[in-house]
């Protein structure tokens, strides 16, 4: 498939390791956050979301942590698999807006 | 398959030309969003339509326009194309149009190359 080819920070991990992808946001009025995964040749795909009244939410093998004090969001992927290799975007809905604003993205490379 | 269909997948054209990108939203979704993904700018919101009406505008150039038809499919028209318009154009859809906790479903994108 085609590559987006973005100039992105890259995280390389070994299969089976845990991965942590970080995202800083700038708008303290943002009240809803979403992580998307974009595989080569595909559009972004929803992974997990969290509202600003929470600081942690867990899904299947993924956990999102929200630290509103320092405006930081992280995505933790447990037991990372080669199929997790993709570009990961955090997106925020600023207060009063329902249009997600996307961050720059992080490229995750999982080595077998 | 996300349920959002975009055509064409690839398009190569020359500067000054005009192209139309097409999007069919996921069944049941009333909102359509257009995003541009380029090397320098990441994913940039262009415009949103809800049930046929323009609902929100982002960083969309005046040379670009869009519409949503009664059957809810949408078209993004790009005119007087410049080299810098080369990018991936994504369409996304959602059920709602004006509420928080809005999860978008994206299509596979249309890659536009302007030579």
Coordinates of N, CA and C in Angstrom, one line a residue, chain A residues 2-8 31-32 34 36 38 41-47 49 51 87 89 91 93 96-104, chain B residues 9-10 31 33 35 37-45 48 55-56 88 90 96-109 111:
Chain A
X2 N 0.3 2.4 -0.3 CA 1.1 3.6 -0.3 C 1.4 4.1 1.1
X3 N 2.4 4.8 1.2 CA 2.8 5.4 2.4 C 2.4 6.9 2.5
X4 N 2.1 7.3 3.6 CA 1.8 8.7 3.8 C 3.0 9.6 3.6
X5 N 4.2 9.0 4.1 CA 5.4 9.7 3.9 C 5.6 10.9 4.8
X6 N 4.9 11.0 5.9 CA 5.0 12.2 6.8 C 6.4 12.2 7.5
X7 N 6.9 13.4 7.8 CA 8.1 13.5 8.6 C 7.7 13.5 10.0
X8 N 7.8 12.3 10.6 CA 7.2 12.1 12.0 C 8.2 11.6 12.9
X31 N -12.1 19.1 25.7 CA -12.8 18.2 26.6 C -13.0 16.8 26.1
X32 N -12.4 16.5 25.0 CA -12.6 15.1 24.5 C -11.4 14.8 23.6
X34 N -9.2 11.6 21.3 CA -9.3 10.4 20.6 C -7.9 10.0 20.1
X36 N -6.2 7.8 17.0 CA -6.5 7.1 15.8 C -5.2 6.4 15.3
X38 N -3.3 4.9 11.8 CA -3.4 5.0 10.4 C -2.3 4.0 9.8
X41 N -1.6 3.1 3.5 CA -2.6 2.9 2.4 C -4.1 3.0 2.9
X42 N -4.3 3.3 4.2 CA -5.6 3.4 4.8 C -5.8 4.8 5.4
X43 N -7.1 5.0 5.7 CA -7.4 6.2 6.5 C -7.3 6.0 8.0
X44 N -7.2 7.0 8.8 CA -7.2 6.9 10.2 C -8.3 6.0 10.7
X45 N -8.1 5.2 11.7 CA -9.1 4.3 12.3 C -9.1 4.6 13.8
X46 N -10.3 4.7 14.4 CA -10.5 5.0 15.8 C -10.0 3.8 16.6
X47 N -9.2 4.2 17.7 CA -8.7 3.2 18.6 C -9.5 3.3 20.0
X49 N -11.0 6.5 23.0 CA -11.3 7.9 23.4 C -11.3 8.1 24.9
X51 N -12.8 11.2 27.8 CA -13.3 12.5 28.1 C -12.5 13.2 29.1
X87 N 1.0 4.7 11.9 CA 1.1 6.1 12.5 C -0.1 6.3 13.4
X89 N -2.2 8.9 15.7 CA -2.5 10.3 15.9 C -3.4 10.5 17.2
X91 N -6.1 13.2 18.7 CA -7.0 14.3 18.2 C -7.8 14.8 19.4
X93 N -11.0 17.4 20.7 CA -12.2 18.3 20.4 C -12.1 19.4 21.4
X96 N -16.7 23.1 23.0 CA -17.7 23.7 22.1 C -17.6 23.3 20.7
X97 N -16.6 22.6 20.3 CA -16.4 22.1 19.0 C -16.4 20.6 18.9
X98 N -17.0 20.1 17.9 CA -17.0 18.6 17.7 C -16.1 18.2 16.5
X99 N -15.3 19.1 16.0 CA -14.4 18.8 14.9 C -13.1 18.4 15.5
X100 N -12.6 17.2 15.3 CA -11.3 16.8 15.9 C -10.2 17.6 15.2
X101 N -9.3 18.1 16.1 CA -8.0 18.7 15.6 C -6.9 17.6 15.9
X102 N -6.2 17.3 14.8 CA -5.2 16.2 14.9 C -3.9 16.7 15.2
X103 N -3.1 15.9 16.0 CA -1.7 16.2 16.3 C -0.9 15.7 15.1
X104 N 0.4 15.8 15.2 CA 1.4 15.5 14.1 C 1.5 14.0 13.9
Chain B
X9 N -8.9 6.7 -6.2 CA -7.9 6.4 -5.2 C -6.6 7.2 -5.5
X10 N -6.3 7.4 -6.8 CA -5.2 8.1 -7.2 C -5.6 9.0 -8.4
X31 N -23.2 13.2 8.6 CA -22.2 14.2 8.5 C -21.0 13.7 7.6
X33 N -17.0 14.9 6.5 CA -15.9 15.8 6.7 C -14.8 15.6 5.7
X35 N -10.7 16.2 5.0 CA -9.4 16.5 5.6 C -8.4 16.4 4.5
X37 N -4.3 15.7 4.0 CA -3.1 15.3 4.7 C -1.9 15.5 3.8
X38 N -1.0 16.4 4.3 CA 0.2 16.6 3.5 C 1.5 16.4 4.3
X39 N 2.7 16.4 3.7 CA 3.9 16.1 4.4 C 4.1 17.1 5.5
X40 N 3.8 18.4 5.3 CA 4.2 19.4 6.2 C 3.1 19.7 7.3
X41 N 1.9 19.5 6.9 CA 0.8 20.0 7.8 C 0.0 18.9 8.5
X42 N 0.3 17.6 8.2 CA -0.5 16.6 8.9 C -1.9 16.6 8.4
X43 N -2.8 16.2 9.3 CA -4.2 16.2 8.9 C -4.9 17.5 9.2
X44 N -5.3 18.2 8.2 CA -5.9 19.5 8.3 C -7.4 19.4 7.9
X45 N -8.3 19.9 8.8 CA -9.7 19.9 8.5 C -10.0 21.0 7.5
X48 N -17.0 20.6 6.7 CA -18.0 19.6 7.1 C -19.4 19.9 6.6
X55 N -21.8 22.9 7.6 CA -21.9 23.1 9.0 C -20.7 23.7 9.7
X56 N -19.5 23.4 9.1 CA -18.3 24.0 9.7 C -17.2 24.1 8.6
X88 N -2.9 13.8 0.3 CA -3.9 12.8 0.4 C -5.2 13.6 0.9
X90 N -8.8 13.0 2.6 CA -9.6 12.1 3.3 C -11.0 12.6 3.5
X96 N -23.5 12.1 14.0 CA -23.9 13.3 14.5 C -23.3 14.5 13.7
X97 N -23.7 15.7 14.0 CA -23.2 16.8 13.3 C -22.7 17.9 14.2
X98 N -23.2 17.9 15.4 CA -22.9 19.1 16.2 C -22.9 18.8 17.7
X99 N -22.2 17.7 18.0 CA -22.1 17.3 19.4 C -20.7 16.8 19.7
X100 N -20.4 16.9 21.0 CA -19.1 16.3 21.4 C -19.0 14.8 21.2
X101 N -17.9 14.3 21.6 CA -17.7 12.8 21.6 C -18.1 12.3 20.2
X102 N -17.5 13.0 19.2 CA -17.8 12.7 17.8 C -16.7 11.9 17.2
X103 N -17.0 10.6 17.0 CA -16.0 9.7 16.4 C -16.2 9.7 14.9
X104 N -15.1 9.9 14.2 CA -15.2 9.9 12.7 C -14.7 8.6 12.1
X105 N -15.4 8.2 11.1 CA -15.0 7.0 10.3 C -14.4 7.5 9.0
X106 N -13.1 7.1 8.7 CA -12.4 7.7 7.6 C -12.5 6.7 6.4
X107 N -12.5 7.2 5.2 CA -12.2 6.5 4.0 C -10.8 6.2 3.8
X108 N -10.4 5.6 2.7 CA -9.0 5.2 2.4 C -8.3 6.4 1.8
X109 N -9.0 7.4 1.4 CA -8.3 8.6 0.9 C -8.2 8.6 -0.7
X111 N -5.4 10.1 -3.3 CA -4.0 10.8 -3.4 C -4.0 11.6 -4.7

